[in-house]
Amino acid sequence: METTQVAPASMIDRMVSVLELLRGHQRLTLAQVSRRSSLPRSSAHRILQRLVDFGWVERDGYGYGLGIRVFELGSHVARHDPVHRAAALVLGDLHRSTGLSVHLSALSEDDVVHLERVGASGANWGVGTRSPAVHTAPGRALLAWLAPEELPHEVVSPPSPRGIRSAQQLERELAHVRRSGGLSIDAQLGMPGITVVAAPIGPEGVRARMALSVSGPCELVRVERVAGALRTTAMDIWCAATGVSRLPRRVKAPTRIPSTDVAM
Amino acid sequence: METTQVAPASMIDRMVSVLELLRGHQRLTLAQVSRRSSLPRSSAHRILQRLVDFGWVERDGYGYGLGIRVFELGSHVARHDPVHRAAALVLGDLHRSTGLSVHLSALSEDDVVHLERVGASGANWGVGTRSPAVHTAPGRALLAWLAPEELPHEVVSPPSPRGIRSAQQLERELAHVRRSGGLSIDAQLGMPGITVVAAPIGPEGVRARMALSVSGPCELVRVERVAGALRTTAMDIWCAATGVSRLPRRVKAPTRIPSTDVAM
């Protein structure tokens, strides 16, 4: 008589597995969904059909893909996060003032998920994609303030010949980040020819959820020059998100002038 | 013996209702989820807990909110749509050349869902939000090419005193859009003081899924001037998304120079 107890939980698992499966593809047929999810065809069909009813899945001939309701759901996550929302307003300014690509990234288990980007157009580091935190500058900017037992248990093989290969090498890098007051500098560790500079968004020395980074060809990135703009923007985002004044107990911070762009 | 047939479908409904409920809020307690979804507390708890295991829901003390996995899922919808992907690369250019806010919107049932925006910062028309298609310029640019029986059955009350109030008024507006070759011009119909100009993305006279629009204060929007840039950008997006050459059978279209920004 376990059926009623087990069925619902397993139904959530099935539905999640079908949606996560569609995430990796533009369109899949019923036969493909059934085979790749190891669900009986009838069961896969019933789940897909119900998700089509809700607008979570769209059917196009024989192909099934994620629907616009899922896009709306995902957008909510960004819109309701105060740090994400504050960052979205100023990433363009940082891109223009540095001439470099700008990313906002969050820690999620052992990965960073890239939440926003301005000024880059390639497939790498796209919005909504994951990279192992160990192998990215924003990832290490966030890992630096975790307790040792929270760090990734193993270092997956690096994407670049100069990448991090061992727990000892990771610890040296994180110590370097802590000595730099949180600034994480990645010269060709993640990708040959590319320098990335990242800073956590939050008070110095405290664990942060999100990091801001700028990246570009090594010959264009002047680390000393961009570090100031990066730190200032990260601090501006934190202050805007938390409502904390920039310079407490000394002089009053100048009021940020809101954008005059129209609201629609 | 209907139980096994009914339980799975209803479980999908429950899970969808819990996630859609969290979409409207930053954080909800278990009691709030249970009350607002009309699910027994134990059932709501089991669903939330399993969704937390998958990273679809995040728990923060007593509060539950949508998790980063849902953001990744939603980003996929944008990343895998060729029109959306092509548009994301050129919206910034249209914003800079016109000085106006730019939106990319898609038709979803009787609404438009706003997929991208550049140059606006207010809560209206935010990414991932819906507006009744009838009351927006991009909505009417898309409705104009639908069959009469596909149009919204009733006109919901307009957001502006000058807004559309009846099916007859809507039909006159759509006829005007068709005579303008698809261009939909909204002078204060949707919002007092604001002019919006929209164009569908696709060949003229054919139903399109997405529309491009620019908006700004009435005194700043020169409709004749922006119409050209809007149409050209919409056509560029369509050509990039479908791989169709801009000027078939006449002269070869100049190759679009890809962005030189780095890929990360």
CSV table of C-alpha atoms in Angstrom, one decimal, chain A residues 10-238:
chain,number,residue,atom,x,y,z
A,10,SER,CA,8.0,10.0,-8.5
A,11,MET,CA,5.7,12.0,-10.6
A,12,ILE,CA,7.6,15.2,-9.7
A,13,ASP,CA,10.8,13.4,-10.6
A,14,ARG,CA,9.4,12.4,-13.9
A,15,MET,CA,8.1,15.9,-14.7
A,16,VAL,CA,11.4,17.5,-13.7
A,17,SER,CA,13.3,14.9,-15.8
A,18,VAL,CA,11.2,15.6,-18.9
A,19,LEU,CA,11.6,19.4,-18.5
A,20,GLU,CA,15.4,19.2,-17.8
A,21,LEU,CA,15.7,16.9,-20.9
A,22,LEU,CA,14.0,19.5,-23.1
A,23,ARG,CA,16.4,22.1,-21.7
A,24,GLY,CA,19.2,20.5,-23.6
A,25,HIS,CA,17.5,20.6,-27.0
A,26,GLN,CA,15.5,22.9,-29.3
A,27,ARG,CA,12.9,20.2,-30.1
A,28,LEU,CA,12.5,16.5,-29.3
A,29,THR,CA,9.9,13.9,-30.6
A,30,LEU,CA,7.8,11.9,-28.2
A,31,ALA,CA,10.0,8.8,-29.0
A,32,GLN,CA,13.2,10.7,-28.1
A,33,VAL,CA,11.7,12.0,-24.8
A,34,SER,CA,10.5,8.5,-23.9
A,35,ARG,CA,13.9,6.9,-24.8
A,36,ARG,CA,16.1,9.5,-23.2
A,37,SER,CA,14.1,9.8,-20.0
A,38,SER,CA,13.5,6.0,-19.7
A,39,LEU,CA,9.8,6.7,-19.3
A,40,PRO,CA,7.2,4.5,-21.0
A,41,ARG,CA,5.9,6.2,-24.1
A,42,SER,CA,2.3,6.5,-22.7
A,43,SER,CA,3.7,8.1,-19.5
A,44,ALA,CA,5.9,10.5,-21.4
A,45,HIS,CA,3.0,11.5,-23.7
A,46,ARG,CA,0.7,12.1,-20.7
A,47,ILE,CA,3.2,14.4,-19.0
A,48,LEU,CA,4.1,16.3,-22.2
A,49,GLN,CA,0.4,16.8,-23.0
A,50,ARG,CA,-0.4,18.2,-19.6
A,51,LEU,CA,2.6,20.5,-19.8
A,52,VAL,CA,1.4,21.7,-23.2
A,53,ASP,CA,-2.0,22.5,-21.6
A,54,PHE,CA,-0.2,24.7,-19.1
A,55,GLY,CA,2.0,26.4,-21.8
A,56,TRP,CA,5.2,25.0,-20.2
A,57,VAL,CA,5.9,22.9,-23.3
A,58,GLU,CA,5.2,23.9,-26.9
A,59,ARG,CA,4.4,21.3,-29.5
A,60,ASP,CA,5.4,22.1,-33.1
A,61,GLY,CA,4.3,19.2,-35.4
A,62,TYR,CA,6.1,16.1,-33.9
A,63,GLY,CA,8.5,18.2,-31.9
A,64,TYR,CA,8.2,19.2,-28.2
A,65,GLY,CA,10.2,22.1,-26.7
A,66,LEU,CA,10.1,24.3,-23.6
A,67,GLY,CA,7.3,26.9,-23.8
A,68,ILE,CA,7.1,30.6,-23.1
A,69,ARG,CA,5.6,30.1,-19.6
A,70,VAL,CA,8.9,28.6,-18.5
A,71,PHE,CA,10.7,31.7,-19.8
A,72,GLU,CA,8.3,33.8,-17.7
A,73,LEU,CA,9.0,31.6,-14.7
A,74,GLY,CA,12.8,32.0,-15.1
A,75,SER,CA,12.6,35.7,-15.6
A,76,HIS,CA,10.8,36.0,-12.3
A,77,VAL,CA,13.9,34.6,-10.5
A,78,ALA,CA,16.0,37.5,-11.9
A,79,ARG,CA,13.3,40.1,-11.4
A,80,HIS,CA,12.7,39.3,-7.7
A,81,ASP,CA,16.4,39.2,-6.7
A,82,PRO,CA,17.5,42.6,-5.4
A,83,VAL,CA,21.1,42.1,-6.3
A,84,HIS,CA,20.4,40.8,-9.7
A,85,ARG,CA,17.9,43.7,-10.3
A,86,ALA,CA,20.3,46.3,-9.2
A,87,ALA,CA,23.1,44.8,-11.2
A,88,ALA,CA,21.1,44.7,-14.4
A,89,LEU,CA,20.8,48.5,-14.4
A,90,VAL,CA,24.6,49.2,-14.2
A,91,LEU,CA,26.3,46.4,-16.2
A,92,GLY,CA,26.0,48.4,-19.4
A,93,ASP,CA,27.8,51.4,-17.8
A,94,LEU,CA,30.7,49.1,-16.7
A,95,HIS,CA,30.9,47.6,-20.2
A,96,ARG,CA,31.0,51.1,-21.8
A,97,SER,CA,33.6,52.5,-19.3
A,98,THR,CA,36.0,49.5,-19.6
A,99,GLY,CA,35.3,48.4,-23.2
A,100,LEU,CA,35.3,44.8,-21.9
A,101,SER,CA,32.6,42.1,-21.6
A,102,VAL,CA,30.8,42.1,-18.3
A,103,HIS,CA,29.2,39.2,-16.5
A,104,LEU,CA,27.1,38.7,-13.4
A,105,SER,CA,27.4,35.2,-12.0
A,106,ALA,CA,26.0,33.3,-9.0
A,107,LEU,CA,27.3,30.3,-7.1
A,108,SER,CA,25.1,27.1,-7.4
A,109,GLU,CA,26.6,24.1,-5.8
A,110,ASP,CA,30.1,23.6,-7.3
A,111,ASP,CA,29.3,25.7,-10.4
A,112,VAL,CA,28.8,29.3,-11.3
A,113,VAL,CA,25.6,30.1,-13.3
A,114,HIS,CA,25.9,33.2,-15.5
A,115,LEU,CA,22.9,35.4,-14.9
A,116,GLU,CA,23.6,38.5,-17.1
A,117,ARG,CA,26.1,39.5,-19.7
A,118,VAL,CA,26.8,42.6,-21.7
A,119,GLY,CA,29.2,43.0,-24.6
A,120,ALA,CA,29.9,39.4,-25.4
A,121,SER,CA,28.2,37.3,-28.1
A,122,GLY,CA,29.8,33.9,-28.2
A,123,ALA,CA,28.4,30.6,-26.8
A,124,ASN,CA,30.7,30.5,-23.8
A,125,TRP,CA,29.5,31.9,-20.6
A,126,GLY,CA,26.0,32.5,-22.1
A,127,VAL,CA,23.2,33.6,-19.8
A,128,GLY,CA,21.8,30.6,-18.0
A,129,THR,CA,24.8,28.4,-18.6
A,130,ARG,CA,27.0,26.8,-15.9
A,131,SER,CA,30.8,26.5,-15.5
A,132,PRO,CA,32.7,24.8,-12.7
A,133,ALA,CA,33.3,27.5,-10.2
A,134,VAL,CA,37.0,26.4,-9.7
A,135,HIS,CA,37.8,27.2,-13.3
A,136,THR,CA,36.4,30.7,-13.4
A,137,ALA,CA,37.4,34.0,-11.9
A,138,PRO,CA,33.9,34.9,-10.5
A,139,GLY,CA,33.7,31.3,-9.2
A,140,ARG,CA,37.0,31.6,-7.2
A,141,ALA,CA,36.0,35.1,-6.0
A,142,LEU,CA,32.9,33.4,-4.4
A,143,LEU,CA,34.7,30.2,-3.2
A,144,ALA,CA,37.4,32.2,-1.4
A,145,TRP,CA,35.1,33.0,1.5
A,146,LEU,CA,33.6,29.5,2.0
A,147,ALA,CA,34.6,27.2,4.8
A,148,PRO,CA,37.1,24.5,3.6
A,149,GLU,CA,34.5,21.7,3.9
A,150,GLU,CA,32.2,23.6,1.5
A,151,LEU,CA,34.7,23.7,-1.3
A,152,PRO,CA,34.2,21.4,-4.3
A,153,HIS,CA,35.5,17.9,-3.3
A,154,GLU,CA,37.4,17.3,-6.6
A,155,VAL,CA,38.8,19.6,-9.2
A,156,VAL,CA,37.4,18.6,-12.6
A,157,SER,CA,39.8,18.7,-15.5
A,158,PRO,CA,40.6,22.3,-16.5
A,159,PRO,CA,39.4,24.0,-19.8
A,160,SER,CA,42.8,25.5,-20.4
A,161,PRO,CA,46.4,24.1,-20.2
A,162,ARG,CA,47.2,26.7,-17.5
A,163,GLY,CA,44.0,25.9,-15.5
A,164,ILE,CA,43.8,24.6,-11.9
A,165,ARG,CA,44.5,20.9,-11.6
A,166,SER,CA,44.6,20.1,-7.9
A,167,ALA,CA,43.1,21.1,-4.5
A,168,GLN,CA,46.5,22.5,-3.5
A,169,GLN,CA,46.6,24.8,-6.5
A,170,LEU,CA,43.0,25.9,-5.8
A,171,GLU,CA,43.9,26.7,-2.2
A,172,ARG,CA,46.9,28.8,-3.3
A,173,GLU,CA,44.6,30.7,-5.7
A,174,LEU,CA,41.9,31.3,-3.1
A,175,ALA,CA,44.6,32.5,-0.6
A,176,HIS,CA,45.7,35.0,-3.3
A,177,VAL,CA,42.1,36.1,-3.8
A,178,ARG,CA,41.7,36.7,0.0
A,179,ARG,CA,45.0,38.7,0.1
A,180,SER,CA,43.7,40.8,-2.8
A,181,GLY,CA,40.6,41.8,-0.7
A,182,GLY,CA,38.4,39.5,-2.8
A,183,LEU,CA,39.6,40.4,-6.3
A,184,SER,CA,40.1,37.3,-8.4
A,185,ILE,CA,42.4,37.6,-11.4
A,186,ASP,CA,42.4,35.0,-14.1
A,187,ALA,CA,45.1,35.4,-16.7
A,188,GLN,CA,44.6,32.5,-19.2
A,189,LEU,CA,43.7,30.0,-16.4
A,190,GLY,CA,40.2,29.6,-17.9
A,191,MET,CA,40.8,30.3,-21.6
A,192,PRO,CA,44.0,30.9,-23.5
A,193,GLY,CA,44.5,34.5,-24.4
A,194,ILE,CA,41.8,35.8,-22.1
A,195,THR,CA,42.1,37.7,-18.8
A,196,VAL,CA,39.1,37.8,-16.4
A,197,VAL,CA,38.9,40.0,-13.3
A,198,ALA,CA,36.1,39.3,-10.8
A,199,ALA,CA,34.9,40.8,-7.5
A,200,PRO,CA,32.2,39.5,-5.1
A,201,ILE,CA,29.2,41.6,-4.6
A,202,GLY,CA,29.0,42.3,-0.9
A,203,PRO,CA,31.0,43.5,2.1
A,204,GLU,CA,34.7,42.6,2.0
A,205,GLY,CA,35.6,39.2,3.5
A,206,VAL,CA,32.0,37.9,3.8
A,207,ARG,CA,30.6,35.1,1.7
A,208,ALA,CA,28.7,36.5,-1.3
A,209,ARG,CA,26.1,34.9,-3.6
A,210,MET,CA,27.0,36.8,-6.7
A,211,ALA,CA,30.1,38.1,-8.4
A,212,LEU,CA,30.8,40.7,-11.1
A,213,SER,CA,33.5,40.2,-13.7
A,214,VAL,CA,35.0,41.8,-16.8
A,215,SER,CA,36.9,39.9,-19.4
A,216,GLY,CA,38.8,40.5,-22.7
A,217,PRO,CA,41.9,39.7,-24.6
A,218,CYS,CA,45.0,39.7,-22.3
A,219,GLU,CA,46.6,42.6,-24.2
A,220,LEU,CA,43.5,44.8,-23.7
A,221,VAL,CA,42.8,44.1,-20.0
A,222,ARG,CA,44.7,46.5,-17.7
A,223,VAL,CA,44.0,44.8,-14.4
A,224,GLU,CA,45.0,47.8,-12.2
A,225,ARG,CA,42.7,50.1,-14.3
A,226,VAL,CA,39.6,47.9,-14.4
A,227,ALA,CA,39.9,46.7,-10.8
A,228,GLY,CA,38.8,50.1,-9.5
A,229,ALA,CA,35.8,50.3,-11.7
A,230,LEU,CA,34.9,46.7,-10.9
A,231,ARG,CA,35.0,47.2,-7.2
A,232,THR,CA,33.1,50.5,-7.3
A,233,THR,CA,30.3,49.0,-9.4
A,234,ALA,CA,30.1,45.9,-7.2
A,235,MET,CA,29.8,48.2,-4.2
A,236,ASP,CA,27.2,50.4,-5.9
A,237,ILE,CA,25.1,47.2,-6.7
A,238,TRP,CA,25.3,46.0,-3.1
